[in-house]
Structures are given as C-alpha cells and as structure tokens.
C-alpha cells in the first residue's frame, strides 16, 4: 500500500489537456453532423497494464495481484476509478455526446473476481456519469451479462462470442445492445460480409441495438471491407 502513496488521482486539466483540446477541435469540426464519442479503458483493463507494465498474453501478474494482495488491488482499483470518472467528465465538458467504457480484458477473470473487483468500479463510473449516455463493453465477459444489465447505463457492448438472443434474454429489454460482428469477417469477400452483417441485423429483431463490430478493427483490416459493412448497415430495412 505504501507504493500507492506515490500515485495521485488524475487532474485532467493538468495532465490530460491534450485530450480535451483534441475533443474541442473535433467537436467544432463535426459541427453537429454526428455525435462525438468519448471513451476510457475500464479500471480492470487499466489495472492490467499498470501492474504488468506492458501488454501480455495472460496478464498473470495482474491476476495474481488480486489473489495475493486484495487490499492493494482494491485500493488501486479505487484510485483508477476516481481518475477515470474525472477524466470522462472532462471529456463530456469538452463536447463528448456519449461515453464508452472498454474492458478489453474482462474475459480473463473468473466470474467471482469480476464481481468482486471489476464490476463495482464500472458501476461507480456509470452512476457518476449522468450528463450523457454511457456504453459498457466488457469483452469476453459472457458470464456476467445479467449483471451488466443491472448497470446504470444505456448500452451494453456485445462481442462475437455472445449470442444476441441469449444476451437479450439475460440483459433485458431496457438496454440497447451494441455489436457484434467478428472483425475478422471484414477480411472476407464482400458477398460474405454483406450476408453476415444482414444475419446479425436480423438477429436483433428490431429491438434496441447499435450495429457494430464485436471489437475494434485490426491494423491491416481492408478499408473496403469496413465500407461494405457500413454500407450494408445503412441499406438495411428490418422486415415488417
């Protein structure tokens, strides 16, 4: 715990002004044409990088910290959460119309660990960001979808391993679902991208949803594949 005394909760106006300035410039350039989305990594994902000091295939050091020193872990979670809240509020003040919280490494935790460490932090963020809609995306966390449905947020991100109908049944009807096309499908021929995208849209059945990928695009994703996906979504007409 002594090491944590060297850390401080972020002051966005001091250390993150380059982010808020970029948001202000982007907001001005958009001129109301489309919403501006702000985002941040969820506390568990940030915890992973802080403890490991880099990327990792297993994040075993971060997971081990939860077992070996839960008091340290919870204190660090708390500090990350407070920093994330003020950071996101600064983004909203700079012009973000909605906020997305990414928990890219959610799926490597056990359900018990996620509920004990990660979920309370996300819940605190959702309760604190009241100015704009909030999306929570916990990649791989198929095991806590029902819990995600209870969060004070508008949208739940769904990855490609989370069946849409099953997720809707667990989350409930009062949330928007976002996703969930496998990003690797964008490498396929256009005919397959179109067919798979339309199948995804059919599965939503006209219920609240945002058509999206099940995670981000890869660096070498063909731009024409992305364009085919977007064009298919925009042309879609839900069967009556």
PDB file of C-alpha atoms in Angstrom, residues 49-239:
ATOM      1  CA  UNK A  49      -1.385  -2.517 -17.876  1.00  0.00           C
ATOM      2  CA  UNK A  50      -0.268  -0.779 -14.694  1.00  0.00           C
ATOM      3  CA  UNK A  51       0.658  -3.993 -12.894  1.00  0.00           C
ATOM      4  CA  UNK A  52       2.185  -5.747 -15.914  1.00  0.00           C
ATOM      5  CA  UNK A  53       3.972  -2.652 -17.174  1.00  0.00           C
ATOM      6  CA  UNK A  54       3.187  -3.673 -20.752  1.00  0.00           C
ATOM      7  CA  UNK A  55       0.899  -5.825 -22.815  1.00  0.00           C
ATOM      8  CA  UNK A  56       0.663  -9.528 -22.031  1.00  0.00           C
ATOM      9  CA  UNK A  57      -0.834 -12.738 -23.356  1.00  0.00           C
ATOM     10  CA  UNK A  58      -2.079 -13.821 -19.926  1.00  0.00           C
ATOM     11  CA  UNK A  59      -1.869 -10.795 -17.596  1.00  0.00           C
ATOM     12  CA  UNK A  60      -0.890 -13.328 -14.962  1.00  0.00           C
ATOM     13  CA  UNK A  61       0.854 -10.711 -12.795  1.00  0.00           C
ATOM     14  CA  UNK A  62      -2.304  -8.613 -12.646  1.00  0.00           C
ATOM     15  CA  UNK A  63      -4.488 -11.614 -11.886  1.00  0.00           C
ATOM     16  CA  UNK A  64      -2.026 -12.829  -9.253  1.00  0.00           C
ATOM     17  CA  UNK A  65      -2.227  -9.442  -7.514  1.00  0.00           C
ATOM     18  CA  UNK A  66      -5.951  -9.958  -6.965  1.00  0.00           C
ATOM     19  CA  UNK A  67      -5.229 -13.227  -5.159  1.00  0.00           C
ATOM     20  CA  UNK A  68      -2.053 -12.241  -3.334  1.00  0.00           C
ATOM     21  CA  UNK A  69      -2.929  -8.746  -2.186  1.00  0.00           C
ATOM     22  CA  UNK A  70      -6.637  -7.934  -2.468  1.00  0.00           C
ATOM     23  CA  UNK A  71      -6.287  -4.865  -0.207  1.00  0.00           C
ATOM     24  CA  UNK A  72      -3.661  -3.349  -2.507  1.00  0.00           C
ATOM     25  CA  UNK A  73      -5.716  -4.298  -5.555  1.00  0.00           C
ATOM     26  CA  UNK A  74      -8.914  -2.718  -4.261  1.00  0.00           C
ATOM     27  CA  UNK A  75      -7.116   0.490  -3.315  1.00  0.00           C
ATOM     28  CA  UNK A  76      -5.557   0.722  -6.777  1.00  0.00           C
ATOM     29  CA  UNK A  77      -8.935  -0.027  -8.341  1.00  0.00           C
ATOM     30  CA  UNK A  78     -10.408   2.838  -6.331  1.00  0.00           C
ATOM     31  CA  UNK A  79      -7.738   5.292  -7.496  1.00  0.00           C
ATOM     32  CA  UNK A  80      -8.114   4.221 -11.116  1.00  0.00           C
ATOM     33  CA  UNK A  81     -11.887   4.557 -10.839  1.00  0.00           C
ATOM     34  CA  UNK A  82     -11.698   8.096  -9.454  1.00  0.00           C
ATOM     35  CA  UNK A  83      -9.227   9.091 -12.175  1.00  0.00           C
ATOM     36  CA  UNK A  84     -11.488   7.578 -14.830  1.00  0.00           C
ATOM     37  CA  UNK A  85     -14.528   9.461 -13.565  1.00  0.00           C
ATOM     38  CA  UNK A  86     -12.867  12.866 -13.630  1.00  0.00           C
ATOM     39  CA  UNK A  87     -11.285  12.041 -16.998  1.00  0.00           C
ATOM     40  CA  UNK A  88     -14.647  11.118 -18.536  1.00  0.00           C
ATOM     41  CA  UNK A  89     -16.364  14.137 -17.032  1.00  0.00           C
ATOM     42  CA  UNK A  90     -13.654  16.314 -18.575  1.00  0.00           C
ATOM     43  CA  UNK A  91     -14.372  14.674 -21.938  1.00  0.00           C
ATOM     44  CA  UNK A  92     -18.065  15.445 -21.558  1.00  0.00           C
ATOM     45  CA  UNK A  93     -17.282  19.063 -20.675  1.00  0.00           C
ATOM     46  CA  UNK A  94     -15.113  19.226 -23.805  1.00  0.00           C
ATOM     47  CA  UNK A  95     -18.001  18.118 -26.011  1.00  0.00           C
ATOM     48  CA  UNK A  96     -18.385  14.314 -25.897  1.00  0.00           C
ATOM     49  CA  UNK A  97     -22.028  13.421 -26.555  1.00  0.00           C
ATOM     50  CA  UNK A  98     -21.780   9.924 -25.110  1.00  0.00           C
ATOM     51  CA  UNK A  99     -19.197   7.825 -23.296  1.00  0.00           C
ATOM     52  CA  UNK A 100     -17.975   4.274 -23.800  1.00  0.00           C
ATOM     53  CA  UNK A 101     -16.082   2.283 -21.167  1.00  0.00           C
ATOM     54  CA  UNK A 102     -13.939  -0.508 -22.642  1.00  0.00           C
ATOM     55  CA  UNK A 103     -12.997  -3.504 -20.516  1.00  0.00           C
ATOM     56  CA  UNK A 104     -10.905  -5.283 -23.122  1.00  0.00           C
ATOM     57  CA  UNK A 105      -9.528  -7.900 -20.689  1.00  0.00           C
ATOM     58  CA  UNK A 106     -12.733  -8.666 -18.803  1.00  0.00           C
ATOM     59  CA  UNK A 107     -12.864 -12.211 -20.141  1.00  0.00           C
ATOM     60  CA  UNK A 108      -9.683 -13.370 -18.401  1.00  0.00           C
ATOM     61  CA  UNK A 109     -11.188 -13.023 -14.918  1.00  0.00           C
ATOM     62  CA  UNK A 110     -13.309 -15.570 -13.125  1.00  0.00           C
ATOM     63  CA  UNK A 111     -16.922 -14.550 -12.526  1.00  0.00           C
ATOM     64  CA  UNK A 112     -16.145 -14.192  -8.802  1.00  0.00           C
ATOM     65  CA  UNK A 113     -13.161 -11.924  -9.467  1.00  0.00           C
ATOM     66  CA  UNK A 114     -15.105  -9.788 -11.907  1.00  0.00           C
ATOM     67  CA  UNK A 115     -17.932  -9.298  -9.448  1.00  0.00           C
ATOM     68  CA  UNK A 116     -15.581  -8.554  -6.561  1.00  0.00           C
ATOM     69  CA  UNK A 117     -13.099  -6.214  -8.256  1.00  0.00           C
ATOM     70  CA  UNK A 118     -14.147  -5.067 -11.718  1.00  0.00           C
ATOM     71  CA  UNK A 119     -17.920  -4.687 -11.572  1.00  0.00           C
ATOM     72  CA  UNK A 120     -18.076  -2.338  -8.548  1.00  0.00           C
ATOM     73  CA  UNK A 121     -15.659   0.015 -10.326  1.00  0.00           C
ATOM     74  CA  UNK A 122     -17.723   0.040 -13.517  1.00  0.00           C
ATOM     75  CA  UNK A 123     -20.900   0.518 -11.506  1.00  0.00           C
ATOM     76  CA  UNK A 124     -19.366   3.546  -9.771  1.00  0.00           C
ATOM     77  CA  UNK A 125     -18.418   5.064 -13.126  1.00  0.00           C
ATOM     78  CA  UNK A 126     -21.906   4.509 -14.550  1.00  0.00           C
ATOM     79  CA  UNK A 127     -23.503   6.137 -11.503  1.00  0.00           C
ATOM     80  CA  UNK A 128     -21.145   9.120 -11.724  1.00  0.00           C
ATOM     81  CA  UNK A 129     -21.537   9.920 -15.431  1.00  0.00           C
ATOM     82  CA  UNK A 130     -25.047  11.335 -15.518  1.00  0.00           C
ATOM     83  CA  UNK A 131     -24.621  14.040 -18.149  1.00  0.00           C
ATOM     84  CA  UNK A 132     -24.616  11.805 -21.250  1.00  0.00           C
ATOM     85  CA  UNK A 133     -25.466   8.187 -22.192  1.00  0.00           C
ATOM     86  CA  UNK A 134     -22.927   5.531 -21.215  1.00  0.00           C
ATOM     87  CA  UNK A 135     -21.960   2.324 -23.021  1.00  0.00           C
ATOM     88  CA  UNK A 136     -20.202  -0.510 -21.176  1.00  0.00           C
ATOM     89  CA  UNK A 137     -18.269  -3.057 -23.203  1.00  0.00           C
ATOM     90  CA  UNK A 138     -16.792  -5.966 -21.228  1.00  0.00           C
ATOM     91  CA  UNK A 139     -15.176  -8.148 -23.877  1.00  0.00           C
ATOM     92  CA  UNK A 140     -15.376 -11.846 -23.160  1.00  0.00           C
ATOM     93  CA  UNK A 141     -17.446 -11.390 -20.013  1.00  0.00           C
ATOM     94  CA  UNK A 142     -20.304 -13.576 -21.199  1.00  0.00           C
ATOM     95  CA  UNK A 143     -20.546 -14.916 -17.641  1.00  0.00           C
ATOM     96  CA  UNK A 144     -21.811 -11.640 -16.133  1.00  0.00           C
ATOM     97  CA  UNK A 145     -24.214 -10.412 -18.813  1.00  0.00           C
ATOM     98  CA  UNK A 146     -27.132 -10.445 -16.396  1.00  0.00           C
ATOM     99  CA  UNK A 147     -25.089  -8.270 -14.010  1.00  0.00           C
ATOM    100  CA  UNK A 148     -24.265  -5.854 -16.843  1.00  0.00           C
ATOM    101  CA  UNK A 149     -27.977  -5.467 -17.489  1.00  0.00           C
ATOM    102  CA  UNK A 150     -28.385  -4.023 -13.984  1.00  0.00           C
ATOM    103  CA  UNK A 151     -25.846  -1.231 -14.516  1.00  0.00           C
ATOM    104  CA  UNK A 152     -26.968   2.376 -14.725  1.00  0.00           C
ATOM    105  CA  UNK A 153     -26.033   2.673 -18.395  1.00  0.00           C
ATOM    106  CA  UNK A 154     -27.913   2.820 -21.673  1.00  0.00           C
ATOM    107  CA  UNK A 155     -25.927   0.409 -23.841  1.00  0.00           C
ATOM    108  CA  UNK A 156     -24.152  -2.932 -23.402  1.00  0.00           C
ATOM    109  CA  UNK A 157     -21.446  -3.915 -25.883  1.00  0.00           C
ATOM    110  CA  UNK A 158     -21.668  -7.492 -27.167  1.00  0.00           C
ATOM    111  CA  UNK A 159     -18.664  -9.357 -28.577  1.00  0.00           C
ATOM    112  CA  UNK A 160     -18.864 -12.054 -31.251  1.00  0.00           C
ATOM    113  CA  UNK A 161     -18.905 -14.851 -28.644  1.00  0.00           C
ATOM    114  CA  UNK A 162     -22.113 -13.542 -27.083  1.00  0.00           C
ATOM    115  CA  UNK A 163     -25.206 -14.766 -28.964  1.00  0.00           C
ATOM    116  CA  UNK A 164     -27.585 -11.868 -29.469  1.00  0.00           C
ATOM    117  CA  UNK A 165     -30.856 -13.581 -28.495  1.00  0.00           C
ATOM    118  CA  UNK A 166     -29.308 -15.167 -25.412  1.00  0.00           C
ATOM    119  CA  UNK A 167     -27.727 -11.873 -24.380  1.00  0.00           C
ATOM    120  CA  UNK A 168     -31.001 -10.014 -24.845  1.00  0.00           C
ATOM    121  CA  UNK A 169     -32.760 -12.512 -22.600  1.00  0.00           C
ATOM    122  CA  UNK A 170     -30.112 -12.058 -19.895  1.00  0.00           C
ATOM    123  CA  UNK A 171     -29.723  -8.274 -20.150  1.00  0.00           C
ATOM    124  CA  UNK A 172     -33.421  -7.460 -20.543  1.00  0.00           C
ATOM    125  CA  UNK A 173     -35.355  -5.159 -22.840  1.00  0.00           C
ATOM    126  CA  UNK A 174     -34.391  -1.841 -21.248  1.00  0.00           C
ATOM    127  CA  UNK A 175     -30.833  -1.766 -22.631  1.00  0.00           C
ATOM    128  CA  UNK A 176     -29.522  -1.123 -26.113  1.00  0.00           C
ATOM    129  CA  UNK A 177     -27.178  -3.852 -27.363  1.00  0.00           C
ATOM    130  CA  UNK A 178     -24.150  -2.881 -29.452  1.00  0.00           C
ATOM    131  CA  UNK A 179     -22.169  -5.230 -31.694  1.00  0.00           C
ATOM    132  CA  UNK A 180     -21.364  -7.933 -32.569  1.00  0.00           C
ATOM    133  CA  UNK A 181     -19.874  -8.857 -35.966  1.00  0.00           C
ATOM    134  CA  UNK A 182     -16.500 -10.610 -35.729  1.00  0.00           C
ATOM    135  CA  UNK A 183     -13.935  -8.051 -37.003  1.00  0.00           C
ATOM    136  CA  UNK A 184     -12.157 -10.830 -38.905  1.00  0.00           C
ATOM    137  CA  UNK A 185     -15.217 -11.174 -41.130  1.00  0.00           C
ATOM    138  CA  UNK A 186     -14.168  -7.913 -42.767  1.00  0.00           C
ATOM    139  CA  UNK A 187     -11.365  -9.855 -44.494  1.00  0.00           C
ATOM    140  CA  UNK A 188     -13.972 -11.949 -46.330  1.00  0.00           C
ATOM    141  CA  UNK A 189     -15.386 -11.316 -49.818  1.00  0.00           C
ATOM    142  CA  UNK A 190     -17.967  -8.537 -49.961  1.00  0.00           C
ATOM    143  CA  UNK A 191     -20.809 -11.012 -50.523  1.00  0.00           C
ATOM    144  CA  UNK A 192     -19.983 -12.766 -47.257  1.00  0.00           C
ATOM    145  CA  UNK A 193     -19.576  -9.515 -45.322  1.00  0.00           C
ATOM    146  CA  UNK A 194     -22.990  -8.397 -46.561  1.00  0.00           C
ATOM    147  CA  UNK A 195     -24.665 -11.733 -45.765  1.00  0.00           C
ATOM    148  CA  UNK A 196     -23.141 -11.988 -42.284  1.00  0.00           C
ATOM    149  CA  UNK A 197     -23.957  -8.377 -41.447  1.00  0.00           C
ATOM    150  CA  UNK A 198     -27.575  -8.833 -42.531  1.00  0.00           C
ATOM    151  CA  UNK A 199     -27.831 -12.005 -40.442  1.00  0.00           C
ATOM    152  CA  UNK A 200     -26.572 -10.079 -37.408  1.00  0.00           C
ATOM    153  CA  UNK A 201     -29.165  -7.374 -38.008  1.00  0.00           C
ATOM    154  CA  UNK A 202     -31.940  -9.963 -38.356  1.00  0.00           C
ATOM    155  CA  UNK A 203     -30.978 -11.432 -35.000  1.00  0.00           C
ATOM    156  CA  UNK A 204     -31.622  -8.087 -33.320  1.00  0.00           C
ATOM    157  CA  UNK A 205     -35.219  -8.431 -34.469  1.00  0.00           C
ATOM    158  CA  UNK A 206     -35.947  -4.719 -34.437  1.00  0.00           C
ATOM    159  CA  UNK A 207     -35.160  -4.370 -30.737  1.00  0.00           C
ATOM    160  CA  UNK A 208     -32.899  -1.625 -29.403  1.00  0.00           C
ATOM    161  CA  UNK A 209     -29.465  -2.033 -30.933  1.00  0.00           C
ATOM    162  CA  UNK A 210     -26.440  -0.308 -32.439  1.00  0.00           C
ATOM    163  CA  UNK A 211     -24.897  -2.197 -35.351  1.00  0.00           C
ATOM    164  CA  UNK A 212     -21.191  -2.529 -34.741  1.00  0.00           C
ATOM    165  CA  UNK A 213     -18.301  -4.951 -34.676  1.00  0.00           C
ATOM    166  CA  UNK A 214     -17.689  -7.272 -31.725  1.00  0.00           C
ATOM    167  CA  UNK A 215     -14.448  -5.383 -31.034  1.00  0.00           C
ATOM    168  CA  UNK A 216     -12.180  -2.967 -32.903  1.00  0.00           C
ATOM    169  CA  UNK A 217     -10.747  -3.374 -36.388  1.00  0.00           C
ATOM    170  CA  UNK A 218      -7.245  -4.774 -36.815  1.00  0.00           C
ATOM    171  CA  UNK A 219      -4.430  -2.633 -38.247  1.00  0.00           C
ATOM    172  CA  UNK A 220      -4.480  -4.389 -41.610  1.00  0.00           C
ATOM    173  CA  UNK A 221      -8.265  -4.596 -41.966  1.00  0.00           C
ATOM    174  CA  UNK A 222      -9.184  -3.744 -45.585  1.00  0.00           C
ATOM    175  CA  UNK A 223     -10.893  -0.358 -45.725  1.00  0.00           C
ATOM    176  CA  UNK A 224     -13.194  -1.656 -48.448  1.00  0.00           C
ATOM    177  CA  UNK A 225     -14.340  -4.366 -46.036  1.00  0.00           C
ATOM    178  CA  UNK A 226     -15.217  -1.714 -43.463  1.00  0.00           C
ATOM    179  CA  UNK A 227     -17.022   0.266 -46.161  1.00  0.00           C
ATOM    180  CA  UNK A 228     -19.025  -2.809 -47.193  1.00  0.00           C
ATOM    181  CA  UNK A 229     -20.083  -3.365 -43.571  1.00  0.00           C
ATOM    182  CA  UNK A 230     -21.178   0.274 -43.120  1.00  0.00           C
ATOM    183  CA  UNK A 231     -22.996   0.360 -46.455  1.00  0.00           C
ATOM    184  CA  UNK A 232     -24.850  -2.855 -45.605  1.00  0.00           C
ATOM    185  CA  UNK A 233     -25.978  -1.480 -42.244  1.00  0.00           C
ATOM    186  CA  UNK A 234     -27.139   1.785 -43.769  1.00  0.00           C
ATOM    187  CA  UNK A 235     -29.091  -0.017 -46.502  1.00  0.00           C
ATOM    188  CA  UNK A 236     -30.747  -2.476 -44.127  1.00  0.00           C
ATOM    189  CA  UNK A 237     -34.516  -2.478 -43.849  1.00  0.00           C
ATOM    190  CA  UNK A 238     -35.862  -4.519 -40.956  1.00  0.00           C
ATOM    191  CA  UNK A 239     -38.565  -6.979 -42.099  1.00  0.00           C
TER     192      UNK A 239
END
